Amino acid sequence: MTSSTTPGDRMRRFPKIKGVEPAVLIAFGCILLLLVVGAIYSRNFLSATYLLQQLKVASFLGVIATGTMMVILLGQIDLSVPWVVTAGAMMACAAASFGPVGVALAVPVGILCGALIGLVNGFATAYLRIPSMIVTLATNAVTQGLMVVYTGGFSPQDSATPAMRWLATGEAIPVVPNGVLVWALIAVATVFLLNRTTFGRSIYAIGNRERAAFLSGINTRRIVMLTFVLAGALSAFGGVLLAGYASKAAQSMGDAYLLPAIAAVVLGGTHVLGGRGSYLGTVAGVVLITLLQSILSVMQIEEAGRQLIFGVVIVAMLLLYGRQKSA
């Protein structure tokens, strides 16, 4: 049975969102439910101060999850997030120890380190045709080894720069944390990129069917590689913000962000096999995961239990959405 639509027509159709998808509505419904549950456990849970603090914490995950979403839209996966986050934080702090020039270049240096790791991931995935799961897992291990060698196995002694601390904890607009503003700017840029540019439409097309995208004239290898570069840069930038929030980098500071980032993207309705998803859903997923983490912390559930819950959430979403691609 043939179709009258061309690969180009399908490519243009995928990024357009005619309405809010059910998964996004479910995510926002779960957010409201968590707010009610949190209010039951603590009277301060719904206070403006506490909610702004949670939004600040969510902004760091939101920046990291943005890159994760782009990679998943391709139908790929990035498992190098933990140590790309850590490397971005460590290298930004390390640059600050080289005097005024280093302080000025600290943030760009951290982001550049993540972009370079993303370049390796993207080149190996797109041009060498190595499965992204294998490549990113390997680069994560290699980056971990390099950072351990650099620090001698101890937490680095370098501190975050004033600019890093201001980006993460300052308030250019009274009451609103700068981290939230940074995430908002990245969100606007991401929505524009995915919905209004050829690059964004190409990401959706590749995730839907890479061969069809290639036959329609898209340079699929270049798009895949550049997407991994963006994902690496965003993960490293998330690490820079985390270092600014904590005033320094730490070993394994990115380990807690791999499963939450993937869970946030999947909870927001992004198709785990690529080609479908909206950034609004990712925003809802990030807020949902942050509130869930907060409630689990209030309930004194250990980290192992939290990771178990995130894993169950991802598997559940795979069962719910994993077969929609063939429909």
PDB file of C-alpha atoms in Angstrom, residues 5-289:
ATOM      1  CA  THR A   5       3.201  11.817   0.873  1.00  0.00           C
ATOM      2  CA  THR A   6       6.898  12.198   0.205  1.00  0.00           C
ATOM      3  CA  PRO A   7       9.738  11.867   2.748  1.00  0.00           C
ATOM      4  CA  GLY A   8      10.051  15.655   2.656  1.00  0.00           C
ATOM      5  CA  ASP A   9       6.369  16.065   3.503  1.00  0.00           C
ATOM      6  CA  ARG A  10       6.705  13.679   6.413  1.00  0.00           C
ATOM      7  CA  MET A  11       9.813  15.509   7.617  1.00  0.00           C
ATOM      8  CA  ARG A  12       7.958  18.834   7.728  1.00  0.00           C
ATOM      9  CA  ARG A  13       4.963  17.299   9.477  1.00  0.00           C
ATOM     10  CA  PHE A  14       6.692  15.664  12.449  1.00  0.00           C
ATOM     11  CA  PRO A  15       7.911  18.711  14.388  1.00  0.00           C
ATOM     12  CA  LYS A  16       4.558  20.510  14.147  1.00  0.00           C
ATOM     13  CA  ILE A  17       2.468  20.082  17.271  1.00  0.00           C
ATOM     14  CA  LYS A  18      -1.232  20.652  16.625  1.00  0.00           C
ATOM     15  CA  GLY A  19      -2.187  20.204  20.271  1.00  0.00           C
ATOM     16  CA  VAL A  20      -0.861  19.184  23.616  1.00  0.00           C
ATOM     17  CA  GLU A  21      -0.157  15.462  23.586  1.00  0.00           C
ATOM     18  CA  PRO A  22      -1.717  13.174  26.222  1.00  0.00           C
ATOM     19  CA  ALA A  23       1.696  12.390  27.751  1.00  0.00           C
ATOM     20  CA  VAL A  24       2.275  16.100  28.419  1.00  0.00           C
ATOM     21  CA  LEU A  25      -1.141  16.461  30.050  1.00  0.00           C
ATOM     22  CA  ILE A  26      -0.448  13.383  32.161  1.00  0.00           C
ATOM     23  CA  ALA A  27       2.913  14.850  33.230  1.00  0.00           C
ATOM     24  CA  PHE A  28       1.316  18.124  34.319  1.00  0.00           C
ATOM     25  CA  GLY A  29      -1.416  16.175  36.102  1.00  0.00           C
ATOM     26  CA  CYS A  30       1.259  14.235  37.994  1.00  0.00           C
ATOM     27  CA  ILE A  31       2.929  17.522  38.930  1.00  0.00           C
ATOM     28  CA  LEU A  32      -0.290  18.729  40.545  1.00  0.00           C
ATOM     29  CA  LEU A  33      -0.632  15.394  42.338  1.00  0.00           C
ATOM     30  CA  LEU A  34       2.919  15.636  43.678  1.00  0.00           C
ATOM     31  CA  LEU A  35       2.273  19.170  44.902  1.00  0.00           C
ATOM     32  CA  VAL A  36      -0.707  17.888  46.864  1.00  0.00           C
ATOM     33  CA  VAL A  37       1.283  14.965  48.280  1.00  0.00           C
ATOM     34  CA  GLY A  38       4.170  17.271  49.184  1.00  0.00           C
ATOM     35  CA  ALA A  39       1.833  19.665  50.942  1.00  0.00           C
ATOM     36  CA  ILE A  40       0.525  16.772  53.038  1.00  0.00           C
ATOM     37  CA  TYR A  41       4.044  15.885  54.193  1.00  0.00           C
ATOM     38  CA  SER A  42       5.211  19.455  54.752  1.00  0.00           C
ATOM     39  CA  ARG A  43       3.329  22.720  55.184  1.00  0.00           C
ATOM     40  CA  ASN A  44       6.183  24.645  53.611  1.00  0.00           C
ATOM     41  CA  PHE A  45       6.111  22.587  50.397  1.00  0.00           C
ATOM     42  CA  LEU A  46       3.810  25.042  48.609  1.00  0.00           C
ATOM     43  CA  SER A  47       5.523  28.192  49.857  1.00  0.00           C
ATOM     44  CA  ALA A  48       6.869  30.542  47.181  1.00  0.00           C
ATOM     45  CA  THR A  49      10.394  30.324  48.605  1.00  0.00           C
ATOM     46  CA  TYR A  50      10.452  26.530  48.498  1.00  0.00           C
ATOM     47  CA  LEU A  51       8.944  26.319  45.012  1.00  0.00           C
ATOM     48  CA  LEU A  52      11.468  28.840  43.653  1.00  0.00           C
ATOM     49  CA  GLN A  53      14.248  26.761  45.191  1.00  0.00           C
ATOM     50  CA  GLN A  54      12.880  23.652  43.490  1.00  0.00           C
ATOM     51  CA  LEU A  55      12.650  25.539  40.199  1.00  0.00           C
ATOM     52  CA  LYS A  56      16.290  26.564  40.572  1.00  0.00           C
ATOM     53  CA  VAL A  57      17.283  22.925  41.137  1.00  0.00           C
ATOM     54  CA  ALA A  58      15.117  21.905  38.164  1.00  0.00           C
ATOM     55  CA  SER A  59      16.931  24.382  35.908  1.00  0.00           C
ATOM     56  CA  PHE A  60      20.184  22.413  36.136  1.00  0.00           C
ATOM     57  CA  LEU A  61      18.457  19.185  35.161  1.00  0.00           C
ATOM     58  CA  GLY A  62      16.525  21.090  32.506  1.00  0.00           C
ATOM     59  CA  VAL A  63      19.690  22.264  30.756  1.00  0.00           C
ATOM     60  CA  ILE A  64      21.122  18.738  30.762  1.00  0.00           C
ATOM     61  CA  ALA A  65      17.826  17.147  29.673  1.00  0.00           C
ATOM     62  CA  THR A  66      17.656  19.505  26.683  1.00  0.00           C
ATOM     63  CA  GLY A  67      20.643  17.828  25.085  1.00  0.00           C
ATOM     64  CA  THR A  68      19.373  14.397  26.105  1.00  0.00           C
ATOM     65  CA  MET A  69      16.065  15.100  24.360  1.00  0.00           C
ATOM     66  CA  MET A  70      17.748  16.088  21.097  1.00  0.00           C
ATOM     67  CA  VAL A  71      19.745  12.858  21.025  1.00  0.00           C
ATOM     68  CA  ILE A  72      16.672  10.743  21.828  1.00  0.00           C
ATOM     69  CA  LEU A  73      14.736  12.501  19.045  1.00  0.00           C
ATOM     70  CA  LEU A  74      17.361  11.093  16.673  1.00  0.00           C
ATOM     71  CA  GLY A  75      16.585   7.601  17.946  1.00  0.00           C
ATOM     72  CA  GLN A  76      19.960   7.512  19.732  1.00  0.00           C
ATOM     73  CA  ILE A  77      21.049   7.555  23.374  1.00  0.00           C
ATOM     74  CA  ASP A  78      23.789   9.424  25.255  1.00  0.00           C
ATOM     75  CA  LEU A  79      25.189   7.559  28.267  1.00  0.00           C
ATOM     76  CA  SER A  80      28.194   9.868  28.637  1.00  0.00           C
ATOM     77  CA  VAL A  81      26.134  12.503  30.495  1.00  0.00           C
ATOM     78  CA  PRO A  82      27.502  11.781  34.015  1.00  0.00           C
ATOM     79  CA  TRP A  83      31.140  12.484  33.290  1.00  0.00           C
ATOM     80  CA  VAL A  84      30.524  15.113  30.623  1.00  0.00           C
ATOM     81  CA  VAL A  85      28.716  17.059  33.348  1.00  0.00           C
ATOM     82  CA  THR A  86      31.614  16.433  35.733  1.00  0.00           C
ATOM     83  CA  ALA A  87      34.287  17.266  33.136  1.00  0.00           C
ATOM     84  CA  GLY A  88      32.567  20.533  32.221  1.00  0.00           C
ATOM     85  CA  ALA A  89      32.485  21.561  35.880  1.00  0.00           C
ATOM     86  CA  MET A  90      36.062  20.479  36.594  1.00  0.00           C
ATOM     87  CA  MET A  91      37.596  22.100  33.512  1.00  0.00           C
ATOM     88  CA  ALA A  92      35.729  25.361  34.086  1.00  0.00           C
ATOM     89  CA  CYS A  93      37.019  25.500  37.666  1.00  0.00           C
ATOM     90  CA  ALA A  94      40.508  24.465  36.529  1.00  0.00           C
ATOM     91  CA  ALA A  95      40.617  27.280  33.976  1.00  0.00           C
ATOM     92  CA  ALA A  96      39.907  29.767  36.774  1.00  0.00           C
ATOM     93  CA  SER A  97      43.276  28.977  38.339  1.00  0.00           C
ATOM     94  CA  PHE A  98      45.128  30.541  35.362  1.00  0.00           C
ATOM     95  CA  GLY A  99      44.670  34.141  36.370  1.00  0.00           C
ATOM     96  CA  PRO A 100      42.265  36.788  35.044  1.00  0.00           C
ATOM     97  CA  VAL A 101      42.219  35.341  31.522  1.00  0.00           C
ATOM     98  CA  GLY A 102      41.354  31.913  32.878  1.00  0.00           C
ATOM     99  CA  VAL A 103      38.598  33.376  35.023  1.00  0.00           C
ATOM    100  CA  ALA A 104      37.120  35.127  31.987  1.00  0.00           C
ATOM    101  CA  LEU A 105      37.278  31.976  29.865  1.00  0.00           C
ATOM    102  CA  ALA A 106      36.185  29.485  32.531  1.00  0.00           C
ATOM    103  CA  VAL A 107      32.593  29.058  31.346  1.00  0.00           C
ATOM    104  CA  PRO A 108      33.475  28.770  27.622  1.00  0.00           C
ATOM    105  CA  VAL A 109      36.257  26.294  28.442  1.00  0.00           C
ATOM    106  CA  GLY A 110      33.842  24.060  30.356  1.00  0.00           C
ATOM    107  CA  ILE A 111      31.282  24.148  27.549  1.00  0.00           C
ATOM    108  CA  LEU A 112      33.972  23.520  24.914  1.00  0.00           C
ATOM    109  CA  CYS A 113      35.154  20.393  26.749  1.00  0.00           C
ATOM    110  CA  GLY A 114      31.619  19.000  26.604  1.00  0.00           C
ATOM    111  CA  ALA A 115      31.303  19.894  22.930  1.00  0.00           C
ATOM    112  CA  LEU A 116      34.542  18.058  22.142  1.00  0.00           C
ATOM    113  CA  ILE A 117      33.329  14.920  23.909  1.00  0.00           C
ATOM    114  CA  GLY A 118      30.066  15.263  22.003  1.00  0.00           C
ATOM    115  CA  LEU A 119      32.058  15.564  18.775  1.00  0.00           C
ATOM    116  CA  VAL A 120      33.736  12.226  19.489  1.00  0.00           C
ATOM    117  CA  ASN A 121      30.371  10.656  20.252  1.00  0.00           C
ATOM    118  CA  GLY A 122      28.779  12.108  17.135  1.00  0.00           C
ATOM    119  CA  PHE A 123      31.624  11.241  14.775  1.00  0.00           C
ATOM    120  CA  ALA A 124      31.780   7.644  15.969  1.00  0.00           C
ATOM    121  CA  THR A 125      27.995   7.256  15.785  1.00  0.00           C
ATOM    122  CA  ALA A 126      27.404   9.029  12.477  1.00  0.00           C
ATOM    123  CA  TYR A 127      30.506   8.220  10.438  1.00  0.00           C
ATOM    124  CA  LEU A 128      31.908   5.049  12.000  1.00  0.00           C
ATOM    125  CA  ARG A 129      28.388   3.656  12.497  1.00  0.00           C
ATOM    126  CA  ILE A 130      29.126   2.435  16.013  1.00  0.00           C
ATOM    127  CA  PRO A 131      25.957   2.154  18.138  1.00  0.00           C
ATOM    128  CA  SER A 132      25.567   5.284  20.255  1.00  0.00           C
ATOM    129  CA  MET A 133      24.994   3.242  23.394  1.00  0.00           C
ATOM    130  CA  ILE A 134      28.447   1.659  23.045  1.00  0.00           C
ATOM    131  CA  VAL A 135      30.230   4.858  22.013  1.00  0.00           C
ATOM    132  CA  THR A 136      28.824   7.065  24.747  1.00  0.00           C
ATOM    133  CA  LEU A 137      29.367   4.432  27.410  1.00  0.00           C
ATOM    134  CA  ALA A 138      33.005   4.198  26.305  1.00  0.00           C
ATOM    135  CA  THR A 139      33.550   7.968  26.226  1.00  0.00           C
ATOM    136  CA  ASN A 140      31.973   8.230  29.666  1.00  0.00           C
ATOM    137  CA  ALA A 141      34.521   5.719  30.997  1.00  0.00           C
ATOM    138  CA  VAL A 142      37.429   7.414  29.208  1.00  0.00           C
ATOM    139  CA  THR A 143      36.392  10.850  30.498  1.00  0.00           C
ATOM    140  CA  GLN A 144      36.092   9.445  33.996  1.00  0.00           C
ATOM    141  CA  GLY A 145      39.614   8.056  33.739  1.00  0.00           C
ATOM    142  CA  LEU A 146      40.995  11.368  32.488  1.00  0.00           C
ATOM    143  CA  MET A 147      39.326  13.313  35.291  1.00  0.00           C
ATOM    144  CA  VAL A 148      40.571  10.867  37.934  1.00  0.00           C
ATOM    145  CA  VAL A 149      44.113  11.202  36.557  1.00  0.00           C
ATOM    146  CA  TYR A 150      43.777  14.991  36.524  1.00  0.00           C
ATOM    147  CA  THR A 151      42.595  15.167  40.137  1.00  0.00           C
ATOM    148  CA  GLY A 152      44.715  12.303  41.443  1.00  0.00           C
ATOM    149  CA  GLY A 153      41.571  10.555  42.625  1.00  0.00           C
ATOM    150  CA  PHE A 154      40.581  13.381  44.971  1.00  0.00           C
ATOM    151  CA  SER A 155      38.030  16.157  44.674  1.00  0.00           C
ATOM    152  CA  PRO A 156      39.626  19.121  42.859  1.00  0.00           C
ATOM    153  CA  GLN A 157      40.697  22.087  44.964  1.00  0.00           C
ATOM    154  CA  ASP A 158      39.812  24.694  42.308  1.00  0.00           C
ATOM    155  CA  SER A 159      36.826  26.924  43.080  1.00  0.00           C
ATOM    156  CA  ALA A 160      34.084  28.250  40.815  1.00  0.00           C
ATOM    157  CA  THR A 161      34.474  31.759  39.456  1.00  0.00           C
ATOM    158  CA  PRO A 162      32.195  34.629  40.511  1.00  0.00           C
ATOM    159  CA  ALA A 163      30.593  34.519  37.051  1.00  0.00           C
ATOM    160  CA  MET A 164      29.752  30.815  37.494  1.00  0.00           C
ATOM    161  CA  ARG A 165      28.255  31.470  40.913  1.00  0.00           C
ATOM    162  CA  TRP A 166      26.278  34.427  39.567  1.00  0.00           C
ATOM    163  CA  LEU A 167      24.884  32.355  36.678  1.00  0.00           C
ATOM    164  CA  ALA A 168      23.750  29.631  39.047  1.00  0.00           C
ATOM    165  CA  THR A 169      22.620  31.507  42.144  1.00  0.00           C
ATOM    166  CA  GLY A 170      22.435  35.224  41.311  1.00  0.00           C
ATOM    167  CA  GLU A 171      19.294  37.214  40.534  1.00  0.00           C
ATOM    168  CA  ALA A 172      19.441  39.568  37.549  1.00  0.00           C
ATOM    169  CA  ILE A 173      15.681  39.938  38.039  1.00  0.00           C
ATOM    170  CA  PRO A 174      14.622  40.226  41.687  1.00  0.00           C
ATOM    171  CA  VAL A 175      13.310  36.960  43.185  1.00  0.00           C
ATOM    172  CA  VAL A 176      13.898  34.978  39.952  1.00  0.00           C
ATOM    173  CA  PRO A 177      17.114  32.862  40.123  1.00  0.00           C
ATOM    174  CA  ASN A 178      19.497  33.290  37.200  1.00  0.00           C
ATOM    175  CA  GLY A 179      19.582  29.527  36.712  1.00  0.00           C
ATOM    176  CA  VAL A 180      15.883  29.637  35.854  1.00  0.00           C
ATOM    177  CA  LEU A 181      16.455  32.508  33.416  1.00  0.00           C
ATOM    178  CA  VAL A 182      19.289  30.591  31.736  1.00  0.00           C
ATOM    179  CA  TRP A 183      17.052  27.544  31.341  1.00  0.00           C
ATOM    180  CA  ALA A 184      14.248  29.734  29.970  1.00  0.00           C
ATOM    181  CA  LEU A 185      16.574  31.215  27.339  1.00  0.00           C
ATOM    182  CA  ILE A 186      17.803  27.750  26.369  1.00  0.00           C
ATOM    183  CA  ALA A 187      14.186  26.566  26.209  1.00  0.00           C
ATOM    184  CA  VAL A 188      13.185  29.374  23.841  1.00  0.00           C
ATOM    185  CA  ALA A 189      16.218  28.711  21.646  1.00  0.00           C
ATOM    186  CA  THR A 190      15.501  24.976  21.625  1.00  0.00           C
ATOM    187  CA  VAL A 191      11.844  25.399  20.675  1.00  0.00           C
ATOM    188  CA  PHE A 192      12.879  27.718  17.832  1.00  0.00           C
ATOM    189  CA  LEU A 193      15.624  25.321  16.712  1.00  0.00           C
ATOM    190  CA  LEU A 194      13.398  22.243  16.689  1.00  0.00           C
ATOM    191  CA  ASN A 195      10.298  23.813  15.160  1.00  0.00           C
ATOM    192  CA  ARG A 196      11.499  26.661  12.965  1.00  0.00           C
ATOM    193  CA  THR A 197      14.784  25.560  11.428  1.00  0.00           C
ATOM    194  CA  THR A 198      15.834  23.011   8.828  1.00  0.00           C
ATOM    195  CA  PHE A 199      18.234  21.544  11.380  1.00  0.00           C
ATOM    196  CA  GLY A 200      15.402  20.877  13.836  1.00  0.00           C
ATOM    197  CA  ARG A 201      13.121  19.385  11.195  1.00  0.00           C
ATOM    198  CA  SER A 202      15.979  17.172  10.099  1.00  0.00           C
ATOM    199  CA  ILE A 203      16.380  15.813  13.646  1.00  0.00           C
ATOM    200  CA  TYR A 204      12.732  14.747  13.651  1.00  0.00           C
ATOM    201  CA  ALA A 205      13.013  13.261  10.164  1.00  0.00           C
ATOM    202  CA  ILE A 206      16.105  11.225  11.056  1.00  0.00           C
ATOM    203  CA  GLY A 207      14.441   9.933  14.192  1.00  0.00           C
ATOM    204  CA  ASN A 208      11.392   8.907  12.221  1.00  0.00           C
ATOM    205  CA  ARG A 209      13.306   7.072   9.493  1.00  0.00           C
ATOM    206  CA  GLU A 210      16.946   7.827   8.808  1.00  0.00           C
ATOM    207  CA  ARG A 211      17.054   6.231   5.370  1.00  0.00           C
ATOM    208  CA  ALA A 212      14.031   8.208   4.173  1.00  0.00           C
ATOM    209  CA  ALA A 213      15.616  11.403   5.519  1.00  0.00           C
ATOM    210  CA  PHE A 214      18.839  10.612   3.649  1.00  0.00           C
ATOM    211  CA  LEU A 215      16.972   9.954   0.404  1.00  0.00           C
ATOM    212  CA  SER A 216      15.136  13.286   0.788  1.00  0.00           C
ATOM    213  CA  GLY A 217      18.481  15.090   0.650  1.00  0.00           C
ATOM    214  CA  ILE A 218      19.330  15.528   4.332  1.00  0.00           C
ATOM    215  CA  ASN A 219      22.973  15.175   5.306  1.00  0.00           C
ATOM    216  CA  THR A 220      22.061  12.759   8.077  1.00  0.00           C
ATOM    217  CA  ARG A 221      25.614  12.130   9.272  1.00  0.00           C
ATOM    218  CA  ARG A 222      26.345  15.807   9.794  1.00  0.00           C
ATOM    219  CA  ILE A 223      23.026  16.368  11.605  1.00  0.00           C
ATOM    220  CA  VAL A 224      23.668  13.418  13.937  1.00  0.00           C
ATOM    221  CA  MET A 225      27.188  14.599  14.713  1.00  0.00           C
ATOM    222  CA  LEU A 226      26.136  18.207  15.376  1.00  0.00           C
ATOM    223  CA  THR A 227      23.298  17.034  17.614  1.00  0.00           C
ATOM    224  CA  PHE A 228      25.727  15.087  19.781  1.00  0.00           C
ATOM    225  CA  VAL A 229      27.987  18.163  19.916  1.00  0.00           C
ATOM    226  CA  LEU A 230      25.063  20.257  21.158  1.00  0.00           C
ATOM    227  CA  ALA A 231      24.136  17.597  23.692  1.00  0.00           C
ATOM    228  CA  GLY A 232      27.701  17.480  25.012  1.00  0.00           C
ATOM    229  CA  ALA A 233      27.898  21.260  25.258  1.00  0.00           C
ATOM    230  CA  LEU A 234      24.590  21.441  27.144  1.00  0.00           C
ATOM    231  CA  SER A 235      25.595  18.670  29.555  1.00  0.00           C
ATOM    232  CA  ALA A 236      28.881  20.446  30.264  1.00  0.00           C
ATOM    233  CA  PHE A 237      27.059  23.756  30.711  1.00  0.00           C
ATOM    234  CA  GLY A 238      24.802  22.028  33.221  1.00  0.00           C
ATOM    235  CA  GLY A 239      27.984  20.962  35.019  1.00  0.00           C
ATOM    236  CA  VAL A 240      29.260  24.543  34.990  1.00  0.00           C
ATOM    237  CA  LEU A 241      26.013  25.714  36.596  1.00  0.00           C
ATOM    238  CA  LEU A 242      26.200  22.941  39.191  1.00  0.00           C
ATOM    239  CA  ALA A 243      29.771  23.963  40.039  1.00  0.00           C
ATOM    240  CA  GLY A 244      28.606  27.546  40.429  1.00  0.00           C
ATOM    241  CA  TYR A 245      25.766  26.396  42.672  1.00  0.00           C
ATOM    242  CA  ALA A 246      28.123  24.367  44.881  1.00  0.00           C
ATOM    243  CA  SER A 247      31.026  26.855  44.484  1.00  0.00           C
ATOM    244  CA  LYS A 248      33.286  24.018  43.257  1.00  0.00           C
ATOM    245  CA  ALA A 249      33.374  20.828  41.214  1.00  0.00           C
ATOM    246  CA  ALA A 250      33.311  17.366  42.740  1.00  0.00           C
ATOM    247  CA  GLN A 251      34.041  13.816  41.678  1.00  0.00           C
ATOM    248  CA  SER A 252      31.039  12.039  40.165  1.00  0.00           C
ATOM    249  CA  MET A 253      28.818  15.091  40.530  1.00  0.00           C
ATOM    250  CA  GLY A 254      27.116  14.147  37.271  1.00  0.00           C
ATOM    251  CA  ASP A 255      26.244  10.577  38.238  1.00  0.00           C
ATOM    252  CA  ALA A 256      22.892  11.606  39.671  1.00  0.00           C
ATOM    253  CA  TYR A 257      21.746  13.156  36.372  1.00  0.00           C
ATOM    254  CA  LEU A 258      21.760  10.331  33.816  1.00  0.00           C
ATOM    255  CA  LEU A 259      18.578   8.480  34.761  1.00  0.00           C
ATOM    256  CA  PRO A 260      16.639  11.622  35.802  1.00  0.00           C
ATOM    257  CA  ALA A 261      17.479  13.303  32.470  1.00  0.00           C
ATOM    258  CA  ILE A 262      16.300  10.294  30.462  1.00  0.00           C
ATOM    259  CA  ALA A 263      13.253   9.840  32.689  1.00  0.00           C
ATOM    260  CA  ALA A 264      12.307  13.511  32.313  1.00  0.00           C
ATOM    261  CA  VAL A 265      12.478  13.306  28.519  1.00  0.00           C
ATOM    262  CA  VAL A 266      10.510  10.051  28.346  1.00  0.00           C
ATOM    263  CA  LEU A 267       7.919  11.210  30.895  1.00  0.00           C
ATOM    264  CA  GLY A 268       7.363  14.283  28.737  1.00  0.00           C
ATOM    265  CA  GLY A 269       6.229  12.098  25.856  1.00  0.00           C
ATOM    266  CA  THR A 270       9.338  12.108  23.664  1.00  0.00           C
ATOM    267  CA  HIS A 271       9.322   8.851  21.720  1.00  0.00           C
ATOM    268  CA  VAL A 272      12.122   6.598  22.932  1.00  0.00           C
ATOM    269  CA  LEU A 273      12.765   5.440  19.350  1.00  0.00           C
ATOM    270  CA  GLY A 274      13.008   8.983  18.011  1.00  0.00           C
ATOM    271  CA  GLY A 275      11.076  11.231  15.653  1.00  0.00           C
ATOM    272  CA  ARG A 276       8.425  12.475  18.036  1.00  0.00           C
ATOM    273  CA  GLY A 277       8.283  14.756  21.068  1.00  0.00           C
ATOM    274  CA  SER A 278       7.876  18.343  22.243  1.00  0.00           C
ATOM    275  CA  TYR A 279      10.054  20.474  24.469  1.00  0.00           C
ATOM    276  CA  LEU A 280       7.022  21.422  26.556  1.00  0.00           C
ATOM    277  CA  GLY A 281       6.830  17.772  27.526  1.00  0.00           C
ATOM    278  CA  THR A 282      10.485  17.784  28.545  1.00  0.00           C
ATOM    279  CA  VAL A 283       9.903  20.858  30.726  1.00  0.00           C
ATOM    280  CA  ALA A 284       6.987  19.074  32.409  1.00  0.00           C
ATOM    281  CA  GLY A 285       9.123  15.962  32.859  1.00  0.00           C
ATOM    282  CA  VAL A 286      11.955  17.934  34.447  1.00  0.00           C
ATOM    283  CA  VAL A 287       9.644  19.649  36.923  1.00  0.00           C
ATOM    284  CA  LEU A 288       7.955  16.325  37.682  1.00  0.00           C
ATOM    285  CA  ILE A 289      11.265  14.544  38.337  1.00  0.00           C
TER     286      ILE A 289
END
